[in-house]
PDB file of C-alpha atoms in Angstrom:
ATOM      1  CA  MET A 198      30.164  -1.853   9.329  1.00 85.00           C
ATOM      2  CA  ALA A 199      27.835   0.545   7.929  1.00 89.00           C
ATOM      3  CA  ALA A 200      29.346   0.109   4.591  1.00 90.00           C
ATOM      4  CA  ALA A 201      29.227  -3.587   4.638  1.00 91.00           C
ATOM      5  CA  VAL A 202      25.183  -3.509   5.056  1.00 90.00           C
ATOM      6  CA  ILE A 203      24.504  -0.335   2.478  1.00 89.00           C
ATOM      7  CA  ALA A 204      26.161  -2.624   0.353  1.00 90.00           C
ATOM      8  CA  ALA A 205      24.561  -5.528   0.975  1.00 90.00           C
ATOM      9  CA  ALA A 206      21.436  -4.011   0.373  1.00 86.00           C
ATOM     10  CA  LEU A 207      22.690  -2.409  -2.837  1.00 86.00           C
ATOM     11  CA  LEU A 208      23.860  -5.539  -4.262  1.00 88.00           C
ATOM     12  CA  ASP A 209      20.105  -7.343  -3.030  1.00 86.00           C
ATOM     13  CA  PRO A 210      17.112  -4.543  -2.489  1.00 78.00           C
ATOM     14  CA  HIS A 211      14.468  -7.142  -1.831  1.00 79.00           C
ATOM     15  CA  THR A 212      16.247  -8.797   1.146  1.00 85.00           C
ATOM     16  CA  THR A 213      15.249  -8.347   4.670  1.00 88.00           C
ATOM     17  CA  THR A 214      16.282  -6.045   7.344  1.00 91.00           C
ATOM     18  CA  ARG A 215      16.671  -9.874   9.443  1.00 93.00           C
ATOM     19  CA  LYS A 216      18.874 -11.215   6.976  1.00 92.00           C
ATOM     20  CA  LEU A 217      21.479  -8.468   6.674  1.00 92.00           C
ATOM     21  CA  GLY A 218      21.603  -7.896  10.639  1.00 93.00           C
ATOM     22  CA  LEU A 219      22.020 -12.128  10.342  1.00 93.00           C
ATOM     23  CA  ASP A 220      24.884 -11.523   7.550  1.00 92.00           C
ATOM     24  CA  SER A 221      26.694  -8.921   8.838  1.00 91.00           C
ATOM     25  CA  GLY A 222      26.617 -10.112  12.712  1.00 94.00           C
ATOM     26  CA  ILE A 223      24.469  -7.305  14.325  1.00 94.00           C
ATOM     27  CA  SER A 224      21.076  -6.608  15.493  1.00 94.00           C
ATOM     28  CA  GLN A 225      17.887  -5.859  13.316  1.00 93.00           C
ATOM     29  CA  MET A 226      17.618  -2.489  15.177  1.00 94.00           C
ATOM     30  CA  SER A 227      21.131  -1.223  14.333  1.00 94.00           C
ATOM     31  CA  VAL A 228      20.742  -2.435  10.280  1.00 93.00           C
ATOM     32  CA  VAL A 229      17.012  -0.433  10.678  1.00 91.00           C
ATOM     33  CA  LYS A 230      18.845   2.166  11.777  1.00 93.00           C
ATOM     34  CA  ILE A 231      22.144   2.636   9.860  1.00 93.00           C
ATOM     35  CA  LEU A 232      19.725   2.019   6.401  1.00 90.00           C
ATOM     36  CA  LYS A 233      17.463   5.321   8.035  1.00 88.00           C
ATOM     37  CA  GLN A 234      20.058   7.554   8.414  1.00 90.00           C
ATOM     38  CA  ASN A 235      21.667   6.776   4.481  1.00 88.00           C
ATOM     39  CA  ASN A 236      18.201   7.787   3.394  1.00 83.00           C
ATOM     40  CA  PHE A 237      17.709   3.584   2.046  1.00 81.00           C
ATOM     41  CA  HIS A 238      14.032   1.697   1.510  1.00 74.00           C
ATOM     42  CA  LEU A 239      13.726  -1.849   1.063  1.00 69.00           C
ATOM     43  CA  TYR A 240      10.621  -3.148  -0.463  1.00 67.00           C
ATOM     44  CA  LYS A 241       9.152  -6.033  -1.479  1.00 62.00           C
ATOM     45  CA  MET A 242       7.377  -5.821  -5.183  1.00 59.00           C
ATOM     46  CA  GLN A 243       3.976  -7.411  -5.046  1.00 63.00           C
ATOM     47  CA  ILE A 244       1.291  -7.275  -7.782  1.00 65.00           C
ATOM     48  CA  LEU A 245      -2.015  -6.233  -6.015  1.00 66.00           C
ATOM     49  CA  HIS A 246      -3.922  -6.221  -8.686  1.00 72.00           C
ATOM     50  CA  MET A 247      -3.807  -7.134 -12.494  1.00 75.00           C
ATOM     51  CA  LEU A 248      -5.138  -4.802 -14.930  1.00 76.00           C
ATOM     52  CA  ASN A 249      -7.986  -5.993 -17.557  1.00 81.00           C
ATOM     53  CA  ASP A 250      -8.075  -4.809 -20.801  1.00 84.00           C
ATOM     54  CA  ASP A 251     -11.353  -2.301 -20.337  1.00 83.00           C
ATOM     55  CA  ASP A 252      -9.247  -0.423 -17.474  1.00 85.00           C
ATOM     56  CA  ALA A 253      -8.561   2.180 -20.027  1.00 87.00           C
ATOM     57  CA  ASP A 254     -12.106   2.585 -20.964  1.00 89.00           C
ATOM     58  CA  ARG A 255     -13.618   2.326 -17.065  1.00 89.00           C
ATOM     59  CA  ARG A 256     -10.715   4.893 -15.995  1.00 88.00           C
ATOM     60  CA  SER A 257     -11.864   6.999 -19.127  1.00 91.00           C
ATOM     61  CA  ASP A 258     -15.569   7.562 -18.035  1.00 92.00           C
ATOM     62  CA  PHE A 259     -14.893   7.617 -14.174  1.00 89.00           C
ATOM     63  CA  CYS A 260     -13.157  10.943 -15.164  1.00 91.00           C
ATOM     64  CA  GLU A 261     -15.803  11.880 -17.304  1.00 93.00           C
ATOM     65  CA  TRP A 262     -18.393  11.368 -14.450  1.00 92.00           C
ATOM     66  CA  ALA A 263     -16.294  12.978 -11.297  1.00 90.00           C
ATOM     67  CA  ARG A 264     -15.888  15.966 -13.997  1.00 92.00           C
ATOM     68  CA  ASP A 265     -19.630  15.838 -14.829  1.00 93.00           C
ATOM     69  CA  MET A 266     -20.078  15.640 -10.729  1.00 91.00           C
ATOM     70  CA  CYS A 267     -17.641  18.745 -10.290  1.00 90.00           C
ATOM     71  CA  HIS A 268     -19.741  20.923 -12.594  1.00 92.00           C
ATOM     72  CA  LYS A 269     -23.543  20.385 -10.966  1.00 92.00           C
ATOM     73  CA  ASN A 270     -21.975  20.435  -7.636  1.00 90.00           C
ATOM     74  CA  PRO A 271     -18.232  21.642  -7.075  1.00 87.00           C
ATOM     75  CA  GLU A 272     -18.663  20.780  -3.585  1.00 87.00           C
ATOM     76  CA  TRP A 273     -19.547  17.022  -4.101  1.00 82.00           C
ATOM     77  CA  THR A 274     -15.938  15.667  -3.060  1.00 82.00           C
ATOM     78  CA  ARG A 275     -16.378  16.844   0.363  1.00 81.00           C
ATOM     79  CA  CYS A 276     -18.795  13.747   0.163  1.00 79.00           C
ATOM     80  CA  ILE A 277     -15.890  11.092  -0.385  1.00 76.00           C
ATOM     81  CA  ILE A 278     -14.413   8.889   2.330  1.00 73.00           C
ATOM     82  CA  PHE A 279     -11.261   7.881   1.483  1.00 68.00           C
ATOM     83  CA  GLY A 280     -10.679   4.567   3.532  1.00 64.00           C
ATOM     84  CA  ASP A 281      -7.907   2.032   3.518  1.00 58.00           C
ATOM     85  CA  GLU A 282      -8.663  -1.519   2.212  1.00 57.00           C
ATOM     86  CA  CYS A 283      -5.996  -3.352   4.037  1.00 54.00           C
ATOM     87  CA  LEU A 284      -7.267  -2.082   7.392  1.00 53.00           C
ATOM     88  CA  SER A 285     -11.087  -2.401   6.566  1.00 51.00           C
ATOM     89  CA  SER A 286      -9.915  -6.535   6.009  1.00 51.00           C
ATOM     90  CA  LEU A 287      -7.949  -6.676   8.829  1.00 49.00           C
ATOM     91  CA  LYS A 288     -10.260  -5.525  11.311  1.00 51.00           C
ATOM     92  CA  TRP A 289     -13.549  -7.150   9.605  1.00 50.00           C
ATOM     93  CA  LYS A 290     -11.273 -10.412   9.796  1.00 52.00           C
ATOM     94  CA  SER A 291     -10.420  -9.989  13.487  1.00 49.00           C
ATOM     95  CA  GLN A 292     -14.378  -9.809  14.897  1.00 49.00           C
ATOM     96  CA  PRO A 293     -15.609 -12.993  15.985  1.00 50.00           C
ATOM     97  CA  ALA A 294     -17.085 -15.435  13.949  1.00 50.00           C
ATOM     98  CA  GLU A 295     -20.944 -15.331  15.117  1.00 49.00           C
ATOM     99  CA  PHE A 296     -20.384 -11.325  14.142  1.00 46.00           C
ATOM    100  CA  GLN A 297     -18.768 -11.895  10.433  1.00 46.00           C
ATOM    101  CA  ALA A 298     -21.462 -14.445   9.778  1.00 45.00           C
ATOM    102  CA  SER A 299     -24.648 -11.978  10.910  1.00 45.00           C
ATOM    103  CA  ASN A 300     -23.065  -9.704   8.818  1.00 43.00           C
ATOM    104  CA  LYS A 301     -22.776 -11.267   5.614  1.00 45.00           C
TER     105      LYS A 301
END
């Protein structure tokens, strides 16, 4: 059974574990376990951002700015707060409408 699931995943790496389970007659969790045990990771390709003509220039400008900041203050990177845009967006959308309206 595991060989059939792996073969199906190789034929269509963009398929879902749910579809693999339905096609092979086993549960989705069994498919997930089989794939995980064999180091397979299904993925769905998504274009999230489109590159623009001026992106290379802006990236170069940013790198120069970051280099200058490092020369001015080697500790400046400790002030950077990294976040997950997706999670922030989800949290924002989960707020009540009156909260959203008051914070725009």
